[in-house]
Coordinates of C-alpha atoms in Angstrom, one line a residue:
X48 CA 125.3 94.2 95.0
X49 CA 126.2 91.5 97.7
X50 CA 129.0 89.0 97.1
X51 CA 126.6 86.0 96.8
X52 CA 124.8 87.6 94.0
X53 CA 128.0 88.7 92.3
X54 CA 129.4 85.1 92.5
X55 CA 126.1 83.7 91.1
X56 CA 126.5 86.3 88.1
X57 CA 130.0 85.4 87.5
X58 CA 130.5 81.7 88.4
X59 CA 127.3 79.7 88.9
X60 CA 126.4 77.2 86.0
X61 CA 124.9 78.8 83.1
X62 CA 121.6 76.9 83.1
X63 CA 121.2 77.6 87.0
X64 CA 121.9 81.5 86.7
X65 CA 119.9 81.9 83.6
X66 CA 116.8 80.2 85.2
X67 CA 117.2 81.7 88.6
X68 CA 116.9 85.1 87.0
X69 CA 114.4 84.3 84.3
X70 CA 111.9 82.1 86.0
X71 CA 110.7 85.0 88.3
X72 CA 110.6 87.4 85.4
X73 CA 108.6 85.0 83.3
X74 CA 106.2 84.4 86.3
X75 CA 105.8 88.2 86.7
X76 CA 105.1 88.6 83.0
X77 CA 102.6 85.7 83.3
X78 CA 100.8 87.7 86.0
X79 CA 100.8 90.8 83.7
X80 CA 99.3 88.7 81.1
X81 CA 96.6 87.2 83.2
X82 CA 95.9 90.7 84.6
X83 CA 95.5 91.9 81.0
X84 CA 93.3 89.0 80.1
X85 CA 91.1 89.3 83.3
X86 CA 89.6 92.8 82.4
X87 CA 88.5 91.5 78.9
X88 CA 87.4 88.2 80.3
X89 CA 85.3 89.7 83.1
X90 CA 83.9 92.3 80.8
X91 CA 83.0 89.5 78.4
X92 CA 81.0 88.1 81.3
X93 CA 78.5 91.0 81.0
X94 CA 77.7 89.5 77.5
X95 CA 78.3 93.0 75.9
X96 CA 80.8 92.6 73.1
X97 CA 80.6 96.4 72.7
X98 CA 82.2 96.7 76.1
X99 CA 84.9 94.2 74.9
X100 CA 85.5 96.4 71.9
X101 CA 85.7 99.5 74.1
X102 CA 88.4 97.7 76.3
X103 CA 90.3 96.9 73.2
X104 CA 90.3 100.5 72.1
X105 CA 91.3 101.6 75.6
X106 CA 94.1 99.1 76.2
X107 CA 96.8 100.4 73.8
X108 CA 96.3 103.9 75.0
X109 CA 96.9 102.7 78.8
X110 CA 99.8 100.8 77.7
X111 CA 101.6 104.1 76.9
X112 CA 102.1 104.4 80.6
X113 CA 104.0 101.1 80.7
X114 CA 106.0 102.0 77.7
X115 CA 107.2 105.2 79.4
X116 CA 108.1 103.2 82.5
X117 CA 110.2 101.0 80.3
X118 CA 112.3 104.0 79.5
X119 CA 113.5 104.1 83.1
X120 CA 113.2 100.4 83.8
X121 CA 115.2 99.0 80.8
X122 CA 117.5 101.9 80.7
X123 CA 118.2 101.8 84.4
X124 CA 118.7 98.1 84.5
X125 CA 121.3 98.2 81.7
X126 CA 123.3 101.1 83.2
X127 CA 123.0 99.6 86.9
X128 CA 124.0 96.0 85.9
X129 CA 127.0 97.3 84.0
X130 CA 127.9 99.6 86.9
X131 CA 127.8 96.6 89.3
X132 CA 130.0 94.6 86.9
X133 CA 132.5 97.5 87.0
X134 CA 132.4 97.7 90.8
X135 CA 130.8 101.1 90.8
X136 CA 128.1 100.6 93.6
X137 CA 127.6 104.3 94.3
X138 CA 127.0 105.2 90.8
X139 CA 124.3 102.5 90.6
X140 CA 122.5 104.1 93.6
X141 CA 122.3 107.4 91.9
X142 CA 121.0 105.8 88.8
X143 CA 118.3 104.1 90.7
X144 CA 117.2 107.4 92.4
X145 CA 117.1 109.2 89.1
X146 CA 114.8 106.5 87.7
X147 CA 112.5 106.8 90.7
X148 CA 112.0 110.5 90.6
X149 CA 111.8 110.7 86.8
X150 CA 108.8 108.1 87.0
X151 CA 107.0 110.5 89.5
X152 CA 107.5 113.7 87.6
X153 CA 106.8 112.2 84.0
X154 CA 103.8 110.2 85.4
X155 CA 102.2 113.2 86.7
X156 CA 102.7 115.0 83.3
X157 CA 101.3 112.1 81.4
X158 CA 98.3 111.8 83.6
X159 CA 97.5 115.5 83.2
X160 CA 97.9 115.1 79.5
X161 CA 95.5 112.2 79.3
X162 CA 92.8 114.0 81.2
X163 CA 93.1 117.2 79.2
X164 CA 93.1 115.6 75.8
X165 CA 90.7 112.7 76.5
X166 CA 88.2 113.5 73.6
X167 CA 91.0 113.9 70.9
X168 CA 92.5 110.8 72.1
X169 CA 89.2 108.7 71.6
X170 CA 88.8 110.4 68.3
X171 CA 92.2 109.3 67.2
X172 CA 91.7 105.6 68.3
X173 CA 88.6 105.5 66.3
X174 CA 86.0 105.1 69.1
X175 CA 82.4 104.8 67.4
X176 CA 79.2 106.2 68.8
X177 CA 78.7 102.9 70.6
X178 CA 82.2 102.5 72.2
X179 CA 82.9 106.2 73.0
X180 CA 81.4 106.5 76.5
X181 CA 82.7 103.1 77.9
X182 CA 86.2 103.7 76.5
X183 CA 86.1 107.2 77.9
X184 CA 85.0 106.0 81.4
X185 CA 87.9 103.4 81.5
X186 CA 90.7 105.8 80.3
X187 CA 89.6 108.7 82.7
X188 CA 89.8 106.4 85.7
X189 CA 93.1 104.7 84.9
X190 CA 94.7 108.0 84.0
X191 CA 95.0 108.6 87.6
X192 CA 97.3 105.7 88.0
X193 CA 99.9 107.2 85.8
X194 CA 102.9 107.7 88.2
X195 CA 102.2 104.3 90.0
X196 CA 102.2 102.5 86.7
X197 CA 105.6 104.0 85.7
X198 CA 107.1 103.2 89.2
X199 CA 105.8 99.6 89.1
X200 CA 107.0 99.0 85.5
X201 CA 110.3 100.6 86.2
X202 CA 111.3 98.7 89.5
X203 CA 110.1 95.3 88.3
X204 CA 113.1 95.6 86.0
X205 CA 115.6 97.5 88.0
X206 CA 115.5 95.2 91.0
X207 CA 116.8 92.4 88.7
X208 CA 119.9 94.4 88.2
X209 CA 121.0 93.7 91.9
X210 CA 120.0 90.0 91.6
X211 CA 116.5 90.6 93.4
X212 CA 114.5 88.8 90.7
X213 CA 112.3 87.3 93.4
X214 CA 111.3 90.7 94.9
X215 CA 111.0 92.1 91.3
X216 CA 108.5 89.5 90.7
X217 CA 106.6 89.9 94.0
X218 CA 105.7 93.5 93.2
X219 CA 104.1 92.6 90.1
X220 CA 102.4 89.5 91.5
X221 CA 100.9 91.5 94.4
X222 CA 99.5 94.3 92.2
X223 CA 98.3 92.0 89.3
X224 CA 96.6 89.4 91.8
X225 CA 94.7 92.1 93.5
X226 CA 93.5 93.5 90.3
X227 CA 92.4 89.9 89.2
X228 CA 90.5 89.4 92.6
X229 CA 88.8 92.8 92.4
X230 CA 87.7 92.6 88.8
X231 CA 84.8 90.1 89.3
X232 CA 83.7 91.9 92.5
X233 CA 83.7 95.4 90.9
X234 CA 82.7 94.5 87.3
X235 CA 80.0 91.8 88.1
X236 CA 79.1 91.8 91.8
X237 CA 78.9 95.5 92.1
X238 CA 77.7 95.9 88.6
X239 CA 80.1 98.6 87.8
X240 CA 81.0 97.4 84.4
X241 CA 84.0 98.9 82.7
X242 CA 84.4 101.5 85.4
X243 CA 84.9 98.6 87.8
X244 CA 87.6 97.1 85.6
X245 CA 89.4 100.5 85.5
X246 CA 89.2 101.0 89.4
X247 CA 90.7 97.6 90.0
X248 CA 93.6 98.5 87.6
X249 CA 94.2 101.6 89.4
X250 CA 94.2 99.9 92.9
X251 CA 96.5 97.1 91.5
X252 CA 99.1 99.5 90.3
X253 CA 99.1 101.7 93.5
X254 CA 99.7 98.6 95.6
X255 CA 102.4 97.2 93.3
X256 CA 104.2 100.5 93.2
X257 CA 103.9 100.8 97.1
X258 CA 105.6 97.5 97.5
X259 CA 108.6 98.7 95.7
X260 CA 108.7 101.8 97.6
X261 CA 108.4 100.0 100.9
X262 CA 111.3 97.6 99.9
X263 CA 113.7 100.7 99.5
X264 CA 112.5 102.4 102.5
X265 CA 113.2 99.4 104.6
X266 CA 116.9 99.8 103.6
X267 CA 117.3 96.3 102.4
X268 CA 118.6 97.4 99.0
X269 CA 122.0 98.2 97.8
X270 CA 120.2 100.8 95.7
X271 CA 118.5 104.0 96.6
X272 CA 115.3 106.0 95.8
X273 CA 116.2 108.8 98.2
X274 CA 115.9 112.3 96.5
X275 CA 119.4 113.4 97.8
X276 CA 120.8 110.7 95.6
X277 CA 118.9 111.8 92.4
X278 CA 121.3 113.8 89.9
X279 CA 121.4 114.4 86.2
X280 CA 125.2 114.6 86.3
X281 CA 127.9 112.1 85.5
X282 CA 126.1 110.9 82.5
X283 CA 123.3 109.3 84.4
X284 CA 120.5 111.0 82.5
X285 CA 122.1 110.3 79.0
X286 CA 123.0 106.7 80.0
X287 CA 119.6 105.8 81.0
X288 CA 117.7 107.6 78.3
X289 CA 120.2 106.4 75.4
X290 CA 119.1 102.7 76.2
X291 CA 115.7 103.3 77.8
X292 CA 114.3 105.4 74.9
X293 CA 115.0 102.8 72.3
X294 CA 113.9 100.0 74.4
X295 CA 110.7 101.8 75.2
X296 CA 110.0 102.6 71.5
X297 CA 109.1 98.9 70.9
X298 CA 106.3 99.1 73.6
X299 CA 105.3 102.6 72.5
X300 CA 105.1 101.8 68.9
X301 CA 103.2 98.6 69.8
X302 CA 100.6 100.8 71.4
X303 CA 100.7 103.2 68.4
X304 CA 100.3 100.4 66.1
X305 CA 97.4 98.8 68.0
X306 CA 95.6 102.1 67.9
X307 CA 96.2 102.4 64.2
X308 CA 94.8 98.6 63.9
X309 CA 91.6 99.6 66.0
X310 CA 91.1 102.7 64.1
X311 CA 91.2 100.7 60.7
X312 CA 89.2 97.8 62.3
X313 CA 86.5 100.4 63.2
X314 CA 86.0 101.0 59.5
X315 CA 84.7 97.6 59.1
X316 CA 82.5 97.1 62.2
X317 CA 82.8 96.8 65.9
X318 CA 82.7 92.9 65.9
X319 CA 85.9 93.0 63.8
X320 CA 87.4 95.4 66.3
X321 CA 86.5 93.1 69.3
X322 CA 87.9 90.1 67.3
X323 CA 91.3 91.8 66.7
X324 CA 91.5 92.8 70.3
X325 CA 90.9 89.2 71.5
X326 CA 93.4 87.9 68.8
X327 CA 96.0 90.2 70.2
X328 CA 95.5 88.9 73.5
X329 CA 96.0 85.2 72.4
X330 CA 99.2 86.1 70.7
X331 CA 100.3 88.1 73.7
X332 CA 100.3 84.8 75.8
X333 CA 103.5 83.7 73.9
X334 CA 104.9 87.3 73.7
X335 CA 104.6 88.2 77.4
X336 CA 106.3 85.1 78.5
X337 CA 109.2 85.5 76.1
X338 CA 109.4 89.3 77.1
X339 CA 109.9 88.1 80.6
X340 CA 112.7 85.7 79.7
X341 CA 114.5 88.3 77.8
X342 CA 114.2 90.8 80.7
X343 CA 115.4 88.2 83.1
X344 CA 118.6 87.3 81.2
X345 CA 119.5 91.0 80.5
X346 CA 121.1 91.7 84.0
X347 CA 123.3 88.7 83.5
X348 CA 124.5 89.8 80.1
X349 CA 124.9 93.5 81.3
X350 CA 127.0 92.4 84.3
X351 CA 129.3 90.2 82.0
X352 CA 129.6 93.1 79.6
X353 CA 130.7 95.5 82.4
X354 CA 133.1 92.9 83.7
X355 CA 134.5 91.8 80.4
X356 CA 133.4 88.2 80.8
X357 CA 132.9 87.7 77.2
X358 CA 133.0 83.8 77.2
X359 CA 130.5 83.6 79.8
X360 CA 128.3 86.1 78.0
X361 CA 128.5 83.8 74.8
X362 CA 127.5 80.8 76.9
X363 CA 124.6 82.4 78.4
X364 CA 123.4 83.6 75.0
X365 CA 123.8 80.2 73.6
X366 CA 121.7 78.6 76.4
X367 CA 119.1 81.3 76.4
X368 CA 118.5 81.3 72.6
X369 CA 117.9 77.6 72.6
X370 CA 115.7 77.6 75.7
X371 CA 113.7 80.7 74.3
X372 CA 113.1 79.1 71.0
X373 CA 111.7 75.9 72.6
X374 CA 109.6 77.9 75.1
X375 CA 108.0 80.1 72.4
X376 CA 107.4 77.2 70.0
X377 CA 105.6 75.3 72.8
X378 CA 103.6 78.3 73.7
X379 CA 102.7 78.9 70.0
X380 CA 101.5 75.4 69.6
X381 CA 99.3 75.3 72.8
X382 CA 97.7 78.7 71.7
X383 CA 97.0 77.4 68.2
X384 CA 95.5 74.1 69.4
X385 CA 93.3 75.9 72.0
X386 CA 92.4 78.9 70.0
X387 CA 88.8 78.2 69.8
X388 CA 88.3 77.7 73.5
X389 CA 90.4 80.7 74.4
X390 CA 88.5 83.0 71.9
X391 CA 85.2 81.5 73.3
X392 CA 86.1 82.6 76.8
X393 CA 85.9 86.2 75.7
X394 CA 83.4 86.5 73.0
X395 CA 79.8 85.6 72.7
X396 CA 78.6 87.1 69.3
X397 CA 79.2 84.7 66.3
X398 CA 80.7 87.3 63.9
X399 CA 83.1 88.5 66.6
X400 CA 84.1 84.9 67.4
X401 CA 84.7 84.2 63.7
X402 CA 86.9 87.3 63.4
X403 CA 88.9 86.4 66.3
X404 CA 89.7 82.7 65.4
X405 CA 90.7 83.8 61.8
X406 CA 92.9 86.7 63.1
X407 CA 94.3 84.5 65.9
X408 CA 95.5 81.7 63.4
X409 CA 97.2 84.3 61.1
X410 CA 99.0 86.0 63.9
X411 CA 100.3 82.9 65.4
X412 CA 102.2 81.7 62.3
X413 CA 105.3 83.6 63.4
X414 CA 105.0 83.8 67.2
X415 CA 107.4 80.8 67.7
X416 CA 110.2 83.5 66.8
X417 CA 109.2 85.5 69.9
X418 CA 111.7 84.0 72.3
X419 CA 114.7 84.4 69.9
X420 CA 113.7 88.1 69.1
X421 CA 113.4 89.3 72.7
X422 CA 116.6 87.6 73.9
X423 CA 118.5 89.3 71.2
X424 CA 116.8 92.7 71.8
X425 CA 117.7 92.4 75.6
X426 CA 121.2 91.5 74.7
X427 CA 121.7 94.6 72.7
X428 CA 120.3 96.6 75.5
X429 CA 122.6 94.8 78.0
X430 CA 125.8 95.7 75.9
X431 CA 124.8 99.4 75.9
X432 CA 124.2 99.3 72.1
X433 CA 121.9 102.2 72.0
X434 CA 122.0 102.8 68.3
X435 CA 121.4 99.2 67.4
X436 CA 118.4 99.1 69.9
X437 CA 117.0 102.1 68.5
X438 CA 117.1 100.7 65.0
X439 CA 115.3 97.4 65.8
X440 CA 112.8 98.9 68.0
X441 CA 111.9 101.6 65.5
X442 CA 111.7 98.8 62.8
X443 CA 109.5 96.0 64.4
X444 CA 106.5 98.0 65.4
X445 CA 107.1 101.1 63.3
X446 CA 109.0 101.2 60.1
X447 CA 108.1 97.8 59.2
X448 CA 104.7 97.1 60.7
X449 CA 102.8 100.4 60.2
X450 CA 103.6 100.5 56.4
X451 CA 102.6 96.7 56.2
X452 CA 99.4 97.5 57.7
X453 CA 98.2 99.9 55.1
X454 CA 99.8 98.0 52.1
X455 CA 98.4 94.6 53.0
X456 CA 95.0 96.0 53.9
X457 CA 94.9 97.6 50.5
X458 CA 95.8 94.4 48.9
X459 CA 93.7 91.9 51.1
X460 CA 91.3 94.0 53.0
X461 CA 90.5 93.1 56.7
X462 CA 92.7 89.9 56.8
X463 CA 95.6 92.2 55.6
X464 CA 95.5 94.0 58.8
X465 CA 96.1 90.6 60.6
X466 CA 99.0 89.5 58.2
X467 CA 101.0 92.6 58.9
X468 CA 102.2 91.4 62.2
X469 CA 103.7 88.1 60.8
X470 CA 105.6 90.0 58.2
X471 CA 106.9 92.4 60.8
X472 CA 108.0 89.5 62.9
X473 CA 110.0 87.7 60.1
X474 CA 111.8 90.9 58.9
X475 CA 112.6 92.3 62.4
X476 CA 114.0 88.9 63.7
X477 CA 116.3 88.6 60.7
X478 CA 117.4 92.4 61.4
X479 CA 118.0 92.0 65.3
X480 CA 120.1 88.7 64.5
X481 CA 122.3 90.8 62.1
X482 CA 122.7 93.7 64.5
X483 CA 123.6 91.4 67.4
X484 CA 126.3 89.5 65.4
X485 CA 127.8 92.8 64.3
X486 CA 127.8 94.3 67.8
X487 CA 129.2 91.2 69.5
X488 CA 132.3 91.0 66.9
X489 CA 132.8 94.8 67.4
X490 CA 132.8 94.6 71.2
X491 CA 135.0 91.4 71.4
X492 CA 137.8 92.4 69.0
X493 CA 141.1 91.9 70.7
X494 CA 142.0 95.6 70.4
X495 CA 138.6 96.6 71.9
X496 CA 138.9 94.3 74.9
X497 CA 142.5 95.5 75.7
X498 CA 141.4 99.1 75.8

């Protein structure tokens, strides 16, 4: 990390330091959101809501790749930012190389597993006779992008640890913009349908990963992806995984829970499935922006933790929580007011439209909490609080959400599946706040600081 970046992390006005790191991260996640919406939107222009349902089935399965990339992205960012705060630049280089080659190895294994067990995966997610073939086509193609998805998702986080939030954003922007440009060409102009959406996704991820690899090969980074720097020693593997696995569990369980929701929705009809898929994407508009804000502030908090700058840490947290709450409240309000127009851009069938509007209205009731939730989660990761991060990530989309799905479905039928997420949001936000307050008090005790 250069002196200018270190000075910005340590001494710049809090609002400036936070926004300098979070605005590019939010912009990058906005592009991820647009890219996720683009597939559904342009598939919707084929006027086949069955294909929209098939994309809704396939998306959470594909997101498993991104969740695994988060293991090395979030874990690497936490370890590297604390290492820079402690002045351990060489250690940070080795952590970065470990993350790179782990993404390659794990990505290849995941891709092979998807291809070998594709039929079992489709059966698990509840694909019907109508959605089976289009969903299979999509997933078989995107499976080949596994290592590139992991690399892109990992280094869009890791580069922020050395203060390169702009470059972190550019890699995601480049890949996602290319995907968005290719979608209408391949889906509509070439008439490749859902296969075109999958091919555009693969190309976008390959280009995004290539951008990050080229950045390191040009020697402009204080970090390294050279294989000679890759090692499992000195607690590198354990340090990355102890933070990365809990962090990724939130994304992984989100995919698993979406798969469960899709399977349960398929018991009603494919239009209910299409409606829930679109409702999730509307809620994602607030969620992705808030995820980006949380990821952007994490390196600042990690650096302050490593350097023992607890007063600055608390000032950053106060500003971040207030800003994030306002941001998520505004986004939620806009999504609610425009919900009919947004849903109408994706769906043409009247039954699917009605389901989507109803589910969207329900799921938006607690999305104003997303900003606070993701800042607190990233603060736990920044402090290296592996156990606390594990608890919260297991709880929100797993231990709380999945049981709520079945209980509320039993009580209220199809609408109960939509109400499960607001219940999980309320309980998990209360839990993460309690864990954060306990962790900060423990780490800032006078005897702890003096050690």
